[in-house]
Each structure stands twice: as structure tokens, then as C-alpha cells.
XYZ file of N, CA and C in Angstrom:
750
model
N 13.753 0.546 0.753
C 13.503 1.941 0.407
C 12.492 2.600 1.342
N 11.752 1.640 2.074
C 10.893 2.521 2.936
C 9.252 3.361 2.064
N 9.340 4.325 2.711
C 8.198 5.666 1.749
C 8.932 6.642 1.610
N 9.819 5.997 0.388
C 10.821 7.141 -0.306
C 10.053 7.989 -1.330
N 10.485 9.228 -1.931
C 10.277 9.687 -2.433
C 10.986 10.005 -3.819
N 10.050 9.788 -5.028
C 11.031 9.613 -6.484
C 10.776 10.893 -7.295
N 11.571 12.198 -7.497
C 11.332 12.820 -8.393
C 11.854 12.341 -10.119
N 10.927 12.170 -10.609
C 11.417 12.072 -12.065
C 11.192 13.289 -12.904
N 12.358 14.157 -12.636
C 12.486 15.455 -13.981
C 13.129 15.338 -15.049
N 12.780 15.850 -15.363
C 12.926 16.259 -17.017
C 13.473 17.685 -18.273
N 14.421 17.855 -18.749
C 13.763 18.523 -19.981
C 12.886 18.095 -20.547
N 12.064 19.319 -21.333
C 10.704 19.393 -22.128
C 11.074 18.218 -23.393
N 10.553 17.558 -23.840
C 11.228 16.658 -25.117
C 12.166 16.112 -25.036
N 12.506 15.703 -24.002
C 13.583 14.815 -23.886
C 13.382 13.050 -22.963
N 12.231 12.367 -23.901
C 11.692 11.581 -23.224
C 11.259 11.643 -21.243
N 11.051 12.350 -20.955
C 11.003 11.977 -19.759
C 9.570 11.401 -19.032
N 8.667 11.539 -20.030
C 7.342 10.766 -19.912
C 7.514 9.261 -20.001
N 8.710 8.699 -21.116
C 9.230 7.121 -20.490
C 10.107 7.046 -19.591
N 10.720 8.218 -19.209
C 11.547 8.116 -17.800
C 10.524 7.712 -16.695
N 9.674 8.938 -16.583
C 8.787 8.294 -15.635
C 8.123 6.775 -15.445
N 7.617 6.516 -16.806
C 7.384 5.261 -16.603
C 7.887 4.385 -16.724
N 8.812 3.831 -16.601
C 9.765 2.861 -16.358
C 10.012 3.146 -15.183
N 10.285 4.106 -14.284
C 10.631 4.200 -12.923
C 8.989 3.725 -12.388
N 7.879 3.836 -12.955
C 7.159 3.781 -12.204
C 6.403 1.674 -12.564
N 6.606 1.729 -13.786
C 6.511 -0.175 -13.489
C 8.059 -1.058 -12.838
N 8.768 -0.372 -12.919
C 9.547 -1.008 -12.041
C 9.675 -1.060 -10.800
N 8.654 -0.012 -9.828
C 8.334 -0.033 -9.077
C 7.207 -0.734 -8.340
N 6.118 -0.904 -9.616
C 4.850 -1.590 -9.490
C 5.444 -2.871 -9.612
N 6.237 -3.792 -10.358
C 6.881 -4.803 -10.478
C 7.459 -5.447 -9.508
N 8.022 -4.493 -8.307
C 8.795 -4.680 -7.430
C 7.706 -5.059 -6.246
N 6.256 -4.737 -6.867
C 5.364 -4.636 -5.495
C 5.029 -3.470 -4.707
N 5.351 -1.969 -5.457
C 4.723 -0.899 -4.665
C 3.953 -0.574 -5.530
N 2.611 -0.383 -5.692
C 1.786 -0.023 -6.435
C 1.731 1.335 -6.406
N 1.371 1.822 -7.399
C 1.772 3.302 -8.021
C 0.239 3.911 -7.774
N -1.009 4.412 -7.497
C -1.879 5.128 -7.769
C -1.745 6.484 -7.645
N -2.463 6.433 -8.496
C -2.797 8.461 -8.898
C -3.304 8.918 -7.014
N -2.485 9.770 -6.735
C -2.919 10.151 -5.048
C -4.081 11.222 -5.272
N -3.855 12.429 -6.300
C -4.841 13.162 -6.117
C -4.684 14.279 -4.687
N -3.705 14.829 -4.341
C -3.952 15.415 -3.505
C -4.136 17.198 -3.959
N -4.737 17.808 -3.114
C -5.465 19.062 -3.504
C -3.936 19.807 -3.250
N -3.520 20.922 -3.948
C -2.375 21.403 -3.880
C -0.960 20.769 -3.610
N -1.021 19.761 -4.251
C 0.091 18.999 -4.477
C 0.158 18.475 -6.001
N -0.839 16.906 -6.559
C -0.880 16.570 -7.595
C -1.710 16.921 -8.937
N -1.536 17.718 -9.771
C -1.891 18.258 -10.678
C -2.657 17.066 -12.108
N -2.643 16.371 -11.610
C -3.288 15.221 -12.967
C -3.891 14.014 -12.450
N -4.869 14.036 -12.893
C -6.053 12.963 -12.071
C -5.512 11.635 -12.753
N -4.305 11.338 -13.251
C -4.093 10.068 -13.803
C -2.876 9.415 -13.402
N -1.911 10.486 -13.325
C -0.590 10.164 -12.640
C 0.125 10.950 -12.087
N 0.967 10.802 -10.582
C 1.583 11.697 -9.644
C 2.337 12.569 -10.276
N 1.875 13.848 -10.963
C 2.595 14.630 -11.496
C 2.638 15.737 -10.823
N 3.777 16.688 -9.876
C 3.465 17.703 -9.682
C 4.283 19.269 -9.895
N 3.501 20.205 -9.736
C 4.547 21.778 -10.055
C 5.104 21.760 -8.699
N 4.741 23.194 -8.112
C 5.447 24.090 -7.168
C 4.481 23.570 -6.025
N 5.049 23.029 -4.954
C 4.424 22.910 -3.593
C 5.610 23.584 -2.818
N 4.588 23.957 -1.605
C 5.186 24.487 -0.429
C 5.504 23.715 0.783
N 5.933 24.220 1.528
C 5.995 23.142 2.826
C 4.471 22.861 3.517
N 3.860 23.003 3.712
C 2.415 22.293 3.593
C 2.188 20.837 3.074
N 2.218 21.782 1.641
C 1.790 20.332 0.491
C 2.872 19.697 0.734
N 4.321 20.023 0.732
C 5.309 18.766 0.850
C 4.779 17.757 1.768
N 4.670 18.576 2.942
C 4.439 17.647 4.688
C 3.043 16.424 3.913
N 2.278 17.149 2.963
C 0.784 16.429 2.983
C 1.356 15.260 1.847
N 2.016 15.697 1.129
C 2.789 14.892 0.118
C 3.478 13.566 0.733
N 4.400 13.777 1.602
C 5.049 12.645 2.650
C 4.181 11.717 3.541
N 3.178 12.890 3.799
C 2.396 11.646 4.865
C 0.988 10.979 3.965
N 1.382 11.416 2.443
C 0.513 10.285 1.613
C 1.281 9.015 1.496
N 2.512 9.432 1.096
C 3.263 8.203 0.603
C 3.826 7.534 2.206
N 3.803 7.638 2.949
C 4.277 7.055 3.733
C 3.067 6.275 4.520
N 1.612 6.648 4.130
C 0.779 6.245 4.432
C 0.375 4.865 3.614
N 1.210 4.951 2.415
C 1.475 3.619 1.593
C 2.279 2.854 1.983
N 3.191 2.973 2.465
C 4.400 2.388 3.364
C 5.416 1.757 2.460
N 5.294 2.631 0.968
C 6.474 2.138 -0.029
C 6.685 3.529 -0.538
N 7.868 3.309 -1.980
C 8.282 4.079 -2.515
C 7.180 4.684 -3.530
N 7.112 6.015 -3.828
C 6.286 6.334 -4.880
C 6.962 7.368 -5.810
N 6.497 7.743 -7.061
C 7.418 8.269 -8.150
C 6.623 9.662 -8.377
N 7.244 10.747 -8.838
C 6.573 11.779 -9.049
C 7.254 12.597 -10.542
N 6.301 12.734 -11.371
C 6.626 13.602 -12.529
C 6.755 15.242 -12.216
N 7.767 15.733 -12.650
C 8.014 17.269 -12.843
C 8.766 17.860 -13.700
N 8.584 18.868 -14.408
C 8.810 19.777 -15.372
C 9.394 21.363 -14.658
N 9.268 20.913 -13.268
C 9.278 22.507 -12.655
C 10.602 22.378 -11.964
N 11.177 23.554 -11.418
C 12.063 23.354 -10.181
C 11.618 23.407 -9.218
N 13.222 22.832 -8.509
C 12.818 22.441 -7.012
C 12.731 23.227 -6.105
N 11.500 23.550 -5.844
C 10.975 24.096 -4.736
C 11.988 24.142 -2.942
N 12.220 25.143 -2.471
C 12.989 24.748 -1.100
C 12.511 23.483 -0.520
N 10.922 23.353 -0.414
C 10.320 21.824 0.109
C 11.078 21.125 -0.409
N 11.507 20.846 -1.452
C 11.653 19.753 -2.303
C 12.977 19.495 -1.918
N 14.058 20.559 -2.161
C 15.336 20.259 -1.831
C 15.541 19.903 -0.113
N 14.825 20.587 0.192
C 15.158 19.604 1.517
C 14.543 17.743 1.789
N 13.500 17.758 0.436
C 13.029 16.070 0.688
C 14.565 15.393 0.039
N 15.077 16.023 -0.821
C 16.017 15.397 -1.348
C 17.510 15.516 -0.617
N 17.606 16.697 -0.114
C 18.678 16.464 0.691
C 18.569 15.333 2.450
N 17.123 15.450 2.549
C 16.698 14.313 3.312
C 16.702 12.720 2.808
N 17.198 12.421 1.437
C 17.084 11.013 1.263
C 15.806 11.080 -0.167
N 15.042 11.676 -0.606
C 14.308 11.835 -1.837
C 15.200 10.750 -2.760
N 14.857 10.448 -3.750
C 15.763 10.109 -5.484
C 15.025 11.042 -6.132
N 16.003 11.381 -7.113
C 16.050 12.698 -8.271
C 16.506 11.660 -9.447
N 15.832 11.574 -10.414
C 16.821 10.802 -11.856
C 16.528 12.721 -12.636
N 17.325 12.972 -13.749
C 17.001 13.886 -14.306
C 17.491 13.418 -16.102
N 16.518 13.446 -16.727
C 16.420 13.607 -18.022
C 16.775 14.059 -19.054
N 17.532 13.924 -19.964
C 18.765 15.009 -20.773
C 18.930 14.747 -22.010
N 18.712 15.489 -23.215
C 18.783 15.503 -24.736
C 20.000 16.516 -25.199
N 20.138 16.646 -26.277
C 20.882 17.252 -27.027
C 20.342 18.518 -27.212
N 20.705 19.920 -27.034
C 19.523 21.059 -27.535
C 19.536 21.124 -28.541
N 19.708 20.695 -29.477
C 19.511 20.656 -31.035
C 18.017 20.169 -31.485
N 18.497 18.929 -31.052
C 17.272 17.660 -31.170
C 16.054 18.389 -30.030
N 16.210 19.037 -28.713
C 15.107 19.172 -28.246
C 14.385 20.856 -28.934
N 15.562 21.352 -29.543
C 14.572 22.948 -30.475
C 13.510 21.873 -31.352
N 14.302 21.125 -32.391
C 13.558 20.508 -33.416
C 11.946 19.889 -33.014
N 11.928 19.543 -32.246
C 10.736 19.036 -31.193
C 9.920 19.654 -30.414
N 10.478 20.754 -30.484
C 9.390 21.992 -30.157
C 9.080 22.708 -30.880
N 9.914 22.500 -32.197
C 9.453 23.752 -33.768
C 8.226 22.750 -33.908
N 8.745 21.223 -34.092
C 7.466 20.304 -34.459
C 6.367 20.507 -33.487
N 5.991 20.576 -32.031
C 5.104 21.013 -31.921
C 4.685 22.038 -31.593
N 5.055 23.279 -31.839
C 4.642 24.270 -32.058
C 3.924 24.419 -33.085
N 4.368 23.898 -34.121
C 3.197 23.985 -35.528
C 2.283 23.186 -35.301
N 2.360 21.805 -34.720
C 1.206 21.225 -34.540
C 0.146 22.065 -33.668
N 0.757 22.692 -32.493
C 0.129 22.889 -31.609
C -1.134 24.440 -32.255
N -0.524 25.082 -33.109
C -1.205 26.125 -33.583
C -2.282 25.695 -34.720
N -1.548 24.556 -35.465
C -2.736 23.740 -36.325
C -4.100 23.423 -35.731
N -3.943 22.953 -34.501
C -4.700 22.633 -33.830
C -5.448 22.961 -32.481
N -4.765 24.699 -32.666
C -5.645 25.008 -31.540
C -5.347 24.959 -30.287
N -4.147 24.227 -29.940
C -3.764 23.860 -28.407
C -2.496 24.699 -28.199
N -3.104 25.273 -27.120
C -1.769 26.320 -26.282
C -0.579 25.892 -26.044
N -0.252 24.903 -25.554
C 1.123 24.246 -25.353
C 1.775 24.144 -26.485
N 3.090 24.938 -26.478
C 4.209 25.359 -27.289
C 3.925 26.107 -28.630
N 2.813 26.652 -28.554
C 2.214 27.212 -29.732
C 3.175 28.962 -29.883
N 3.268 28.707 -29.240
C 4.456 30.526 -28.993
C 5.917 30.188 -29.363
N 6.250 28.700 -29.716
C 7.217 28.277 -30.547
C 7.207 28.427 -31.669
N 7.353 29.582 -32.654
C 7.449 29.998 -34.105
C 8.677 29.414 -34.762
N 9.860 30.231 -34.516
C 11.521 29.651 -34.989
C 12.298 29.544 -33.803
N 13.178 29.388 -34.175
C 14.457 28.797 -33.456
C 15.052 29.585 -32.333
N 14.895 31.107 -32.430
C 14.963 31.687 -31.523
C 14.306 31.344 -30.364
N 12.839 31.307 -30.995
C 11.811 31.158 -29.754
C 12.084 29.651 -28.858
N 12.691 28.460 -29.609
C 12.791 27.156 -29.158
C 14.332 27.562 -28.142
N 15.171 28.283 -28.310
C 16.866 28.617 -27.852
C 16.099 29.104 -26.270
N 15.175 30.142 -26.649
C 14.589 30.844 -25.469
C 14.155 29.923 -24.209
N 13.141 29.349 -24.921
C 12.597 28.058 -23.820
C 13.843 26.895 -23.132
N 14.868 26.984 -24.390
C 15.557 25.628 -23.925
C 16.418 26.515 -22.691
N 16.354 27.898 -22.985
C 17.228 28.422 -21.804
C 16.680 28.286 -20.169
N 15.208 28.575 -20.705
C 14.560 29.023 -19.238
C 14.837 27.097 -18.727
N 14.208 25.991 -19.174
C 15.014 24.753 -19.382
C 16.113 24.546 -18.134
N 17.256 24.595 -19.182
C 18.796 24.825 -18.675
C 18.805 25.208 -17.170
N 18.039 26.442 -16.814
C 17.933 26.850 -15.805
C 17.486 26.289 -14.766
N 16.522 25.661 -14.790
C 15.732 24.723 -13.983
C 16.863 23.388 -14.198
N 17.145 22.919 -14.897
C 18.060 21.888 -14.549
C 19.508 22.430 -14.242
N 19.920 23.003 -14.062
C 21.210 23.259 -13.194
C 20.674 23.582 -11.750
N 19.485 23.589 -11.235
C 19.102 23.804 -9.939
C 18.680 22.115 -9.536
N 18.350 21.550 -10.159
C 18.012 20.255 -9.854
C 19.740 19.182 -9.926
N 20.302 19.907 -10.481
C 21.986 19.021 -10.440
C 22.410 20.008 -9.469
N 22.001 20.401 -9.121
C 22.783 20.833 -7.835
C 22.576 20.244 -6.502
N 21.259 19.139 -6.332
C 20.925 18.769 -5.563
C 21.678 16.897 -5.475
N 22.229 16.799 -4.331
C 22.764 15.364 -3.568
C 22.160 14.255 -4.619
N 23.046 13.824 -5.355
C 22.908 12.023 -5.514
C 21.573 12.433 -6.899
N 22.007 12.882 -7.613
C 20.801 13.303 -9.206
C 21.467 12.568 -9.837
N 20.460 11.311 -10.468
C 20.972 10.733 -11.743
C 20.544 11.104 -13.240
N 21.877 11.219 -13.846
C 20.943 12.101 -15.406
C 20.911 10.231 -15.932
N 19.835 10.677 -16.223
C 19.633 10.040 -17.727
C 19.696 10.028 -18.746
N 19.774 10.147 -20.030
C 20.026 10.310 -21.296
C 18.727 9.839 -22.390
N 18.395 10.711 -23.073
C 17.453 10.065 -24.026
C 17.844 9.414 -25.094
N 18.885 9.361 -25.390
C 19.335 8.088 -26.638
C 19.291 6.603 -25.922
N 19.615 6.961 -24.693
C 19.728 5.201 -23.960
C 18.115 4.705 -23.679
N 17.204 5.979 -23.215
C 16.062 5.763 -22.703
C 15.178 5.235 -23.994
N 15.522 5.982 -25.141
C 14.750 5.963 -26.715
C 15.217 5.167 -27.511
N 16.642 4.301 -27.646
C 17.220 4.023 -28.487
C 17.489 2.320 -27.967
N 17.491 2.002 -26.614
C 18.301 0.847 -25.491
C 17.297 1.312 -24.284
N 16.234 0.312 -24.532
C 15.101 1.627 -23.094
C 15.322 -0.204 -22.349
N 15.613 -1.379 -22.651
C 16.148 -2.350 -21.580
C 17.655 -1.735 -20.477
N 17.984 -1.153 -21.543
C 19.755 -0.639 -20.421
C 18.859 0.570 -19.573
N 18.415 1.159 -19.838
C 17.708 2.606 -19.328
C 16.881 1.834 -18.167
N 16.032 0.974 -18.522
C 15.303 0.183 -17.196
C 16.184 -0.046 -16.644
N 17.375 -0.832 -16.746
C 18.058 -1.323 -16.195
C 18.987 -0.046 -15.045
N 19.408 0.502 -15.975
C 19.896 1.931 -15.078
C 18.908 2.363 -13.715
N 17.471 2.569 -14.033
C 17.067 3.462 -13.426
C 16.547 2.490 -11.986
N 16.421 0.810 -12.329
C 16.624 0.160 -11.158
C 17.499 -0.166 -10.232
N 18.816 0.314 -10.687
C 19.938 0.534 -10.279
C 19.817 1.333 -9.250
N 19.369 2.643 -9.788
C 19.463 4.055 -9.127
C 18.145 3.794 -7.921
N 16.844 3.305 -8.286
C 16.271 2.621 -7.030
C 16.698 2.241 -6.322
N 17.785 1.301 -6.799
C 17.749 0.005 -5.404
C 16.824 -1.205 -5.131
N 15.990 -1.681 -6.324
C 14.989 -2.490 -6.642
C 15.674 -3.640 -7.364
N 15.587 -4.686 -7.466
C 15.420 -6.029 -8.704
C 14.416 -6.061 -9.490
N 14.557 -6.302 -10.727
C 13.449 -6.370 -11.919
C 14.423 -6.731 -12.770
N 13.572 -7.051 -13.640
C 13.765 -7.637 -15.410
C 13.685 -6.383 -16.428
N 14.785 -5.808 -16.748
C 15.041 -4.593 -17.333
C 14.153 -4.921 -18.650
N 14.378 -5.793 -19.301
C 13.640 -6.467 -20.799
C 12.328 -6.374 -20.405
N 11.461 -7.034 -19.600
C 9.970 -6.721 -19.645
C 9.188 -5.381 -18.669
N 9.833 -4.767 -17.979
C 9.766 -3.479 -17.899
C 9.696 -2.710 -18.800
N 10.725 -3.201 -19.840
C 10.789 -1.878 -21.313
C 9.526 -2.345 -22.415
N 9.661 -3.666 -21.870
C 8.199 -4.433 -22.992
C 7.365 -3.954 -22.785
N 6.774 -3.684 -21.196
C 5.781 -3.094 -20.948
C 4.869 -1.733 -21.070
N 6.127 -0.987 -20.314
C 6.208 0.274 -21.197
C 5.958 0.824 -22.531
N 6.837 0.140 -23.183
C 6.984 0.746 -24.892
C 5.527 0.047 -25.424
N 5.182 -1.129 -24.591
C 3.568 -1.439 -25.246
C 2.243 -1.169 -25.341
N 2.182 -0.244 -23.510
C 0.737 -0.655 -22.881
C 0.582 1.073 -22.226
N 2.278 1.313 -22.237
C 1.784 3.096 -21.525
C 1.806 4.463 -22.051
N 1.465 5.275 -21.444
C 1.447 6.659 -22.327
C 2.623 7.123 -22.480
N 3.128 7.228 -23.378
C 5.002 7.410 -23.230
C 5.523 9.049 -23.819
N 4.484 9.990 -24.531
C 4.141 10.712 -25.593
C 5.766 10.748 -26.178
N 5.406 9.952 -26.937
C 6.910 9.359 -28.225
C 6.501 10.247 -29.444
N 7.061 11.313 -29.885
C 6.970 11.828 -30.821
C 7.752 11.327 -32.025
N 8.855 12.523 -32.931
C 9.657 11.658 -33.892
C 10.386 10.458 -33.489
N 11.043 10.575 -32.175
C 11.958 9.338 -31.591
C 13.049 9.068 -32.723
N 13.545 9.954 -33.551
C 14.662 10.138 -34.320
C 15.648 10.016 -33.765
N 17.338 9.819 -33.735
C 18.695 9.924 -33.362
C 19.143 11.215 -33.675
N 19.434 12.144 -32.997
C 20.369 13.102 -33.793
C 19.604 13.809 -34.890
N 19.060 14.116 -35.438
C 18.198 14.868 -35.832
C 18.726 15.523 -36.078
N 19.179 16.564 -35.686
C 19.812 17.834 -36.213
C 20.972 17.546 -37.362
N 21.911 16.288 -37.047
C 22.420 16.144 -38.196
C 22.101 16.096 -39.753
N 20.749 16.127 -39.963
C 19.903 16.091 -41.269
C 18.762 17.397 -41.537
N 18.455 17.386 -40.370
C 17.136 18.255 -39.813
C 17.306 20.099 -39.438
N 19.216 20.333 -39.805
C 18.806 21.680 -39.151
C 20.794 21.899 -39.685
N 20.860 23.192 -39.993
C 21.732 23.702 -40.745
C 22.837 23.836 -39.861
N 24.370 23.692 -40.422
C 25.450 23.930 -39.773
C 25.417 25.117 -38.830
N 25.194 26.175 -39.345
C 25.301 27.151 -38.623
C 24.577 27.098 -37.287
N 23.173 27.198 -37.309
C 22.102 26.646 -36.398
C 22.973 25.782 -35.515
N 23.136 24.919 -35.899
C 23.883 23.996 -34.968
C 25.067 24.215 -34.179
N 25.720 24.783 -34.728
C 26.986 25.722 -33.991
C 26.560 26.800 -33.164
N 25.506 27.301 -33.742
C 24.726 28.405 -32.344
C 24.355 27.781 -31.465
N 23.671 26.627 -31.484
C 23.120 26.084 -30.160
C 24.302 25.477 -29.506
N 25.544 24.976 -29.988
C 26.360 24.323 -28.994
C 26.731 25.069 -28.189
N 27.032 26.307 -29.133
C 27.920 27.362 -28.293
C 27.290 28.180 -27.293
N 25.590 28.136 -27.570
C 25.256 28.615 -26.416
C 25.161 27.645 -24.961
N 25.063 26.499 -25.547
C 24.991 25.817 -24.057
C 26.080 24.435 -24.060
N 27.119 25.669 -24.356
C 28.985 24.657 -24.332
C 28.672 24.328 -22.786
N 28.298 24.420 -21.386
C 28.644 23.857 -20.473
C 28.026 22.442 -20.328
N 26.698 22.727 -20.704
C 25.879 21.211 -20.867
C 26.626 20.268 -21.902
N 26.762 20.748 -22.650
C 27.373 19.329 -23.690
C 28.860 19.073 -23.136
N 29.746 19.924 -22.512
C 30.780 19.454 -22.030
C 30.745 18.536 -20.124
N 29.652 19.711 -19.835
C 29.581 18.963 -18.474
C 28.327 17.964 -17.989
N 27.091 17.951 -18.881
C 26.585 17.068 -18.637
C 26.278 15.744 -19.629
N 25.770 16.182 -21.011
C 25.491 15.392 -21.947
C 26.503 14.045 -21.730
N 27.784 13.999 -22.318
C 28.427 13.148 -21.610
C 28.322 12.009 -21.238
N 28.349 10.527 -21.527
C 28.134 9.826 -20.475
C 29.274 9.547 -19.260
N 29.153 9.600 -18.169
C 29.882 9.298 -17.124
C 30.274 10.929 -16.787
N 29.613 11.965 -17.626
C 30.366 13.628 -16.848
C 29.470 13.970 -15.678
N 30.134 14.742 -14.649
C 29.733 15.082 -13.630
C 29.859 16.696 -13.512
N 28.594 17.232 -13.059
C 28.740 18.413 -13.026
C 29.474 18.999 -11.982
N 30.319 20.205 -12.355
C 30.536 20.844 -10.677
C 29.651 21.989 -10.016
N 29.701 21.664 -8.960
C 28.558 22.348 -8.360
C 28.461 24.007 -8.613
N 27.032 24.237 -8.744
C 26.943 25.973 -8.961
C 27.260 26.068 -10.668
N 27.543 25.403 -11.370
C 27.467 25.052 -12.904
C 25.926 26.041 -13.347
N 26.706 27.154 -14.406
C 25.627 27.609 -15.360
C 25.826 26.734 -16.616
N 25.008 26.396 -17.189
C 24.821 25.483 -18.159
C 24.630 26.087 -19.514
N 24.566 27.796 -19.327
C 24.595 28.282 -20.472
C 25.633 29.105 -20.662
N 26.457 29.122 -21.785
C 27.430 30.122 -22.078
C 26.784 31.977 -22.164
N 27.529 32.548 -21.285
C 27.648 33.870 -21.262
C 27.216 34.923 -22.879
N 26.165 35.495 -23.062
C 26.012 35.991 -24.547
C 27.108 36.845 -24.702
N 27.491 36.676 -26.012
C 28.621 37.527 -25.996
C 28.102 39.196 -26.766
N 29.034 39.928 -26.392
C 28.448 41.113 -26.732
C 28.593 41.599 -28.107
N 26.750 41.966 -28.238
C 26.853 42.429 -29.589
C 25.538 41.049 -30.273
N 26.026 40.317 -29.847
C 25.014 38.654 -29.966
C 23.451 39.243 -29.452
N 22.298 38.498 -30.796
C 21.321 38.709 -30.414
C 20.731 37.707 -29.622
């Protein structure tokens, strides 16, 4: 692999905090040690390579960190891909991308949204109802149909990652190109790291949220559940992931 470069994105609530880490002890496992780089306009968290929006600057300063390691290193994001970025990836980068049900990921943002106002903390606190969770999962959607648009993106799935996180190790060493022990990778993980595991329920919405509700959210984002959710579906390129509002629809 060289001093490749690993984006691990995500939808919001859709495990991708154990996406990351599993990509990132299976990497440490393999013998590339993972440290927090810390670079000034690039990595945003003094604990692990997490980053937003860089430019070609920070990309260039970004590459000649990791290559100054002379292995592969993993990077957390929530954001889209920046032009820098798509060109690291159309240069050879790995992209895994992260993927829930929008049902199950509203429910998980109603939940912390109330937590988050209980307690004072800004993050998702502007999540009241379901509207407001449809809203976010859109802006979401958006950012991941720009990241599947980019060369060689592996989705992941959060039932395999949450439910079978040995097959999910196993997958995502695949998608490396590494050897490891999918079983103590997931041991490790699920034991010793920050994973932020909330309900970690199945399906949820089947109990958790009303027929109707549920038929609104499919239908707004019929392209994702037909073209990505899926296992083995492939998107086609330039894919909006959200159905067209129809008129008259609030």
C-alpha cells in the first residue's frame, strides 16, 4: 500500500466511528501505526485523524505527513469531498463509505437531539421532530452521492458493521489489501475503543416509528434504498439519492 491514503466517511449515525476503527486497528495490526498527526489546517481532533474541508495546501501538507510515515494512514470525515480530495482519490486514495437505513438514522438523531438539549450540548440539538431529522438526512444524502461518485468507494453497511463487526473487519481488510484476524480486530475494537455506540438496535423503525412516517422516509429517498442500501447494489454515476418533492408536498 505504500503512504496511501484512507478516507473513512460516513453518514451521521450510521456507525461510522466503528468504521473508522476497525480500519484503523487493522491497520495498526498490520504494522502501520496510526498517530494523531495534528496538523494545523488539516486535522481537527487532537486524538484521532479526523478531518473537514482542506484545500490544496493542506492536502499537499496532508500527503507529505503520511508519506513521511512511509505507510498507510486512515482519516475520519463527515464532510464532502473537497476537489483536493477527489483528486487524492482519483489518484489511488481508499474511500469505504458508511450506510444505514433513514429511518433508523432520523430515530438517532430525535434520540440525540433530546439528549443533546437536556444537556446543554449543541450538536443535534436543532433536531426537534422528524421533519427536522428528514432535513439533515437530506443535506446527508447529498454529501454521500458526491463521495459515490468517486473511483473504487466501498459502502459499508451498519447492520454488518453493528450486528457481524468480525465480517465487517473482515470486509474492510479486504478493501485494504492487508491480512489480519477479522475476530480480534472486532474484539478489540468493540472492547478497548471509542466506538460512540448508541441504541445499536436492528431496524428500529419497525417498532419505534409509525407506518406512515416510514413510508415518507422511503419515498423520499427511494434511490438510496433501491440503489445503495442493498447489499451487492451499485450506484450509477451522477445518482441523486433523493426522490424529487412532489408538488404540493411539504
Amino acid at each position: 500500500m505504500g503512504s496511501q491514503i484512507v478516507f473513512s466517511y460516513g453518514l451521521t449515525k450510521s456507525g461510522s466511528t466503528l468504521a473508522y476503527q476497525l480500519a484503523l486497528v487493522a491497520l495498526e495490526r498490520a504494522g502501520h501505526p496510526q498517530p494523531a498527526l495534528r496538523l494545523e489546517g488539516v486535522t481537527i481532533s487532537r486524538k484521532i485523524n479526523a478531518i473537514e474541508h482542506i484545500d490544496g495546501d493542506a492536502a499537499r501538507r496532508m500527503q507529505a505527513a503520511v508519506a513521511a510515515h512511509g505507510h498507510p494512514m486512515v482519516f475520519k470525515t463527515h464532510t464532502r469531498p473537497d476537489p483536493a480530495v477527489c483528486r487524492m482519490v482519483r489518484g489511488g486514495a481508499l474511500v469505504h463509505a458508511v450506510v444505514r437505513d433513514p429511518r433508523d438514522i432520523a430515530l438517532s438523531m430525535l434520540d440525540h437531539g433530546h439528549r443533546a438539549r437536556a444537556n446543554g450540548k449543541p450538536a443535534f440539538s436543532e433536531i426537534h421532530n422528524l421533519d427536522d431529522a428528514i432535513r439533515g438526512i437530506e443535506n446527508q444524502m447529498e454529501t454521500l452521492a458526491q463521495w459515490l461518485a468517486l473511483p473504487g468507494v466501498r459502502v459499508l453497511r451498519y447492520d454488518r458493521l453493528a450486528f457481524d463487526t468480525p465480517a465487517a473487519a473482515a470486509e474492510i481488510l479486504g478493501h485494504l489489501g492487508i491480512d489480519g484476524d477479522p475476530q480480534a480486530i472486532a474484539d478489540e475494537v468493540l472492547s478497548t475503543r471509542f466506538i460512540q455506540f448508541n441504541a445499536g438496535r436492528r431496524d428500529r423503525h419497525l417498532t419505534e416509528m409509525s407506518d406512515t412516517d416510514s413510508a415518507r422516509i422511503h419515498a423520499r429517498f427511494a434511490p438510496f434504498y433501491e440503489h445503495v442500501l442493498p447489499e451487492g447494489a451499485t450506484p450509477p454515476p451522477g445518482l441523486s439519492l433523493i426522490s424529487p418533492a412532489r408538488a404540493g408536498a411539504a
